[in-house]
CSV table of C-alpha atoms and ligand atoms in Angstrom, one decimal:
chain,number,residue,atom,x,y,z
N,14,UNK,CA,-7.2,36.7,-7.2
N,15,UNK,CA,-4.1,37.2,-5.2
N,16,UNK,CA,-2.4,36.2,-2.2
N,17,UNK,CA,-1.7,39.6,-0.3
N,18,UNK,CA,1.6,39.8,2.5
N,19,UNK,CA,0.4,39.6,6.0
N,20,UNK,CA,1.9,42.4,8.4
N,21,UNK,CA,3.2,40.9,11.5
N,22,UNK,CA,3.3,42.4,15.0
N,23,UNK,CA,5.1,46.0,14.8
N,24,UNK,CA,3.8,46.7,11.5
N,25,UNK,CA,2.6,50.3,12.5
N,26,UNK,CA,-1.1,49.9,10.9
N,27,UNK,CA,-2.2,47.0,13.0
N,28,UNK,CA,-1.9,49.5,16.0
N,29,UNK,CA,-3.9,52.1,13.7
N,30,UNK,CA,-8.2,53.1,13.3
N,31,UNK,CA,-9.4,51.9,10.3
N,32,UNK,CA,-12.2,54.1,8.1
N,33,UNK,CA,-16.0,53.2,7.3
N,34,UNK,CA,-16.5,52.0,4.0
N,35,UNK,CA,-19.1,54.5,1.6
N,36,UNK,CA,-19.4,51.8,-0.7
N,37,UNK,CA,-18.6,48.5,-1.8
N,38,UNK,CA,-16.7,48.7,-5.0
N,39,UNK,CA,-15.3,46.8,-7.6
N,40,UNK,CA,-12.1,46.9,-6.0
N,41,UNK,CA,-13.3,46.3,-2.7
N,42,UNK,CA,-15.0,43.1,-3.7
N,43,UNK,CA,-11.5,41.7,-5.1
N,44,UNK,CA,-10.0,42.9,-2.0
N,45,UNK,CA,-12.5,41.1,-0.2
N,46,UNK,CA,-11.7,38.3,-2.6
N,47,UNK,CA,-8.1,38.2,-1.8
N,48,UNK,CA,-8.5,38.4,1.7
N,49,UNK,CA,-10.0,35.3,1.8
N,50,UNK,CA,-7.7,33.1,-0.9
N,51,UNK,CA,-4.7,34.7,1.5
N,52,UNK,CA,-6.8,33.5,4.9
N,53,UNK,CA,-7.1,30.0,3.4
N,54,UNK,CA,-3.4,29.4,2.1
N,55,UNK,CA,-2.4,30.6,5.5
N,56,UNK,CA,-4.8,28.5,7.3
N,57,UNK,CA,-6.5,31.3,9.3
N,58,UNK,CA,-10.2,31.3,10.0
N,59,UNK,CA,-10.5,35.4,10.1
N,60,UNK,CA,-8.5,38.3,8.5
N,61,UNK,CA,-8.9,41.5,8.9
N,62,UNK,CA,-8.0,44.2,6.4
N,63,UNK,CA,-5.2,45.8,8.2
N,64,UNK,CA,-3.6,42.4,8.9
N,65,UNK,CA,-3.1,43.1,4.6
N,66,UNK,CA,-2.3,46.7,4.7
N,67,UNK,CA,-5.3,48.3,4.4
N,68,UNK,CA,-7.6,50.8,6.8
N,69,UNK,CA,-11.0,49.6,5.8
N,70,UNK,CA,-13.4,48.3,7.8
N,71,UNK,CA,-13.7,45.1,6.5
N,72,UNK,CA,-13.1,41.4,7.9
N,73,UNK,CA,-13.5,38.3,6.3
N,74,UNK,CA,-14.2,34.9,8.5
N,75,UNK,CA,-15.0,31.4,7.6
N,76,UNK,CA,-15.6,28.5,10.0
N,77,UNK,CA,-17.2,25.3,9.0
N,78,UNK,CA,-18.1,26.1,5.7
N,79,UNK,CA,-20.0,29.4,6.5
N,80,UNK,CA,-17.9,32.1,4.6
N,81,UNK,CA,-18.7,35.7,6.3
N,82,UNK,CA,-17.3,39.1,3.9
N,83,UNK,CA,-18.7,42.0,6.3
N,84,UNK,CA,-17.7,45.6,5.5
N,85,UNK,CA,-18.4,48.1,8.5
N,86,UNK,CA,-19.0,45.8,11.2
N,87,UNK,CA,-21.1,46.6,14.3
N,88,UNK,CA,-21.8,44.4,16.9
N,89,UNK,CA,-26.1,44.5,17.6
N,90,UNK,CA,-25.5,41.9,20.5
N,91,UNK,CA,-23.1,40.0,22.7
N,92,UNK,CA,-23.4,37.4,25.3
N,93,UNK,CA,-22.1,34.6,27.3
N,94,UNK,CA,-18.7,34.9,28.0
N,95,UNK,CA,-16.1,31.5,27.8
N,96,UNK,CA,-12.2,31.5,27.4
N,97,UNK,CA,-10.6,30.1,24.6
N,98,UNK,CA,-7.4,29.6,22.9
N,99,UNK,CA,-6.8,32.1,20.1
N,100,UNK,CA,-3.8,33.0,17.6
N,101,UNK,CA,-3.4,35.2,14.8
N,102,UNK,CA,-2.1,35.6,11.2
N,103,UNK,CA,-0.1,38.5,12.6
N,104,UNK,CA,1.8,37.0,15.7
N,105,UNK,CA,2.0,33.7,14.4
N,106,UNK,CA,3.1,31.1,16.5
N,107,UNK,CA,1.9,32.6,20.0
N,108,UNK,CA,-1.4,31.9,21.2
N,109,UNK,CA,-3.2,32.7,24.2
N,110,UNK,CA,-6.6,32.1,26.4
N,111,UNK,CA,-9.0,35.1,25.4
N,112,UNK,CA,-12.5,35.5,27.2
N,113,UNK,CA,-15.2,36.8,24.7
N,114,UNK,CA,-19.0,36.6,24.1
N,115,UNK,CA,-20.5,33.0,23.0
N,116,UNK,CA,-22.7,34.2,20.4
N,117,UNK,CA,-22.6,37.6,18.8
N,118,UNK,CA,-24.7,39.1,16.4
N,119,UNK,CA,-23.4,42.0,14.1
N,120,UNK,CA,-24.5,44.0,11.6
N,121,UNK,CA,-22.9,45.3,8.3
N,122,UNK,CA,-22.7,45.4,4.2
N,123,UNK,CA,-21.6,42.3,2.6
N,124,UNK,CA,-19.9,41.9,-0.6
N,125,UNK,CA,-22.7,42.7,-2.4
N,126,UNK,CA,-23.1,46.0,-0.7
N,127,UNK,CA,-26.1,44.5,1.1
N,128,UNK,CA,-26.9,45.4,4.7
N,129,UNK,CA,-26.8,42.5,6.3
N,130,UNK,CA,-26.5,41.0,10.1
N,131,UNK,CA,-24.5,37.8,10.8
N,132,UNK,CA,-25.1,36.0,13.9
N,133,UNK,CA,-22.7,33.6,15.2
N,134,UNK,CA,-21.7,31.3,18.0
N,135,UNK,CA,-19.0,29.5,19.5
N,136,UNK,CA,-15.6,29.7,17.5
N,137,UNK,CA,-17.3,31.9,14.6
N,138,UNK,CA,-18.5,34.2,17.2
N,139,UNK,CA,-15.0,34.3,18.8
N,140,UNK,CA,-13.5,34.8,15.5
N,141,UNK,CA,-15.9,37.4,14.4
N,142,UNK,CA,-14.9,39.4,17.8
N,143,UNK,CA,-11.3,38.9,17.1
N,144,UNK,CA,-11.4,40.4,13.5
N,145,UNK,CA,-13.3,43.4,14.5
N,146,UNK,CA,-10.7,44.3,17.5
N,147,UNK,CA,-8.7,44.5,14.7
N,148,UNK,CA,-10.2,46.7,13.3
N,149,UNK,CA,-10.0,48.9,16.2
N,150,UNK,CA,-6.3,48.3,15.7
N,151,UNK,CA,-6.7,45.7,19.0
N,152,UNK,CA,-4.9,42.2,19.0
N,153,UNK,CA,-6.0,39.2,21.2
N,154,UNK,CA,-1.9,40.3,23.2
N,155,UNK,CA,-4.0,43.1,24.5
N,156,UNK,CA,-6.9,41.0,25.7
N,157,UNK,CA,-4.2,38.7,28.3
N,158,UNK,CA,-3.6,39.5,32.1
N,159,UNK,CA,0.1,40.6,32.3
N,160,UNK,CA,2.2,37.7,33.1
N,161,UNK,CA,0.4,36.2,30.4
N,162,UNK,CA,1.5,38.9,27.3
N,163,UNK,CA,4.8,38.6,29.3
N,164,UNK,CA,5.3,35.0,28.5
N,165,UNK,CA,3.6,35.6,24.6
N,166,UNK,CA,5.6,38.6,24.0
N,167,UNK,CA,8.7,36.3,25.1
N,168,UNK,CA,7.6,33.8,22.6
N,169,UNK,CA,7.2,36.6,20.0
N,170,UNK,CA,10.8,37.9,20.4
N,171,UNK,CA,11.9,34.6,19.2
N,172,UNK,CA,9.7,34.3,16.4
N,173,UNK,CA,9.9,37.8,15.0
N,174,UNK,CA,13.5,37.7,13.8
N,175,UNK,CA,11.8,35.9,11.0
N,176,UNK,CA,9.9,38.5,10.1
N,177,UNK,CA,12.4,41.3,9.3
N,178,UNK,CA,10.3,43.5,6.9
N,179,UNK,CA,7.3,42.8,9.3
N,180,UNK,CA,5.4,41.1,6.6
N,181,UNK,CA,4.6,37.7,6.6
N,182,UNK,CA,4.5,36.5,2.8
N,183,UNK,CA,2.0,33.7,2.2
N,184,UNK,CA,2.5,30.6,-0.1
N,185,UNK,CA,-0.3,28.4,-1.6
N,186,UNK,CA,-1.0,24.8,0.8
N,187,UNK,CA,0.1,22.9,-1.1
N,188,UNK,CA,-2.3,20.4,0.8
N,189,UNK,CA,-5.5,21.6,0.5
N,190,UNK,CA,-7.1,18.7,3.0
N,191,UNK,CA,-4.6,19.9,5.4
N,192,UNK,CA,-6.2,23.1,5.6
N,193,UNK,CA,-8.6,24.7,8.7
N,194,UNK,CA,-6.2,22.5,11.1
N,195,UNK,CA,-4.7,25.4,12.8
N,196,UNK,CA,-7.1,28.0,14.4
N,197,UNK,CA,-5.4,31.3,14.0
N,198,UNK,CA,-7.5,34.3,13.1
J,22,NI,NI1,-5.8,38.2,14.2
């Protein structure tokens, strides 16, 4: 496995439509794979593949334990509706107050290549929501009234100068108990 480079706001293909997947090699597995050792040293909950360069459909999540790979995502059903505070590998250090469905079922392939639906509430559910925006080449920024993105954008201009290739490269925690303490997706 590998930990992959994260592209950070103004990478180009975060703004960009990703591509169903025919089939869930080999390579796509490992991908899969990598995905998620890159979500955990970072600490996220969620990534989705464009947040690592690439235009498939695929997201990986994991919240309490309960590891989701899902390839093609649809959502079947969404409802409720609560705020909460989300962030993202991709725009690290700004967060905002999102409103999204409380549970959320959605269907898909897992790694296996097995159709599969995942249904999920509360943060999972948020986080599930969050990935597959991305996919749509959405970030949470988008979802905020506009005094709101003002102030995160604000926040962003400082932070990005960090950033100057627009990837974010990831090291391995070197605590792994102080893992799944931040919340970004
Ligand atoms: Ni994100």
């Amino acid at each position: 496995m590998a930990l992959l480079d994260i592209h950070v706001l103004g990478s180009p293909i975060l703004r960009q439509e990703t591509q169903r997947v025919p089939e869930v090699t080999g390579e796509l597995r490992r991908l899969a794979d990598d995905m998620l050792e890159t979500m955990h040293a970072a600490k996220g909950i969620g990534l989705a593949a464009p947040q690592v360069g690439r235009r498939e459909r695929l997201f990986v999540a994991e919240v309490e334990e309960r590891k989701i790979v899902l390839f093609n995502p649809e959502i079947v059903l969404a409802e409720g509706k609560a705020k909460g505070e989300e962030g993202c590998l991709s725009i690290p250090e700004v967060y905002g107050d999102v409103e999204r469905a409380t549970r959320v079922v959605m269907r898909g392939v897992n790694a296996q290549g097995e159709s599969v639906e995942e249904e999920a509430t509360a943060l999972l559910a948020r986080c599930m929501l969050h990935e597959l925006d991305h996919l749509d080449g959405r970030l949470f920024l988008d979802h905020l009234g506009v005094w709101k993105r003002r102030s995160a954008m604000q926040q962003w201009e400082r932070e990005k100068a960090k950033y100057p290739s627009l990837r974010r490269a990831v090291v391995v925690a070197k605590d792994l108990a102080a893992q799944h303490n931040e919340e970004a997706l």
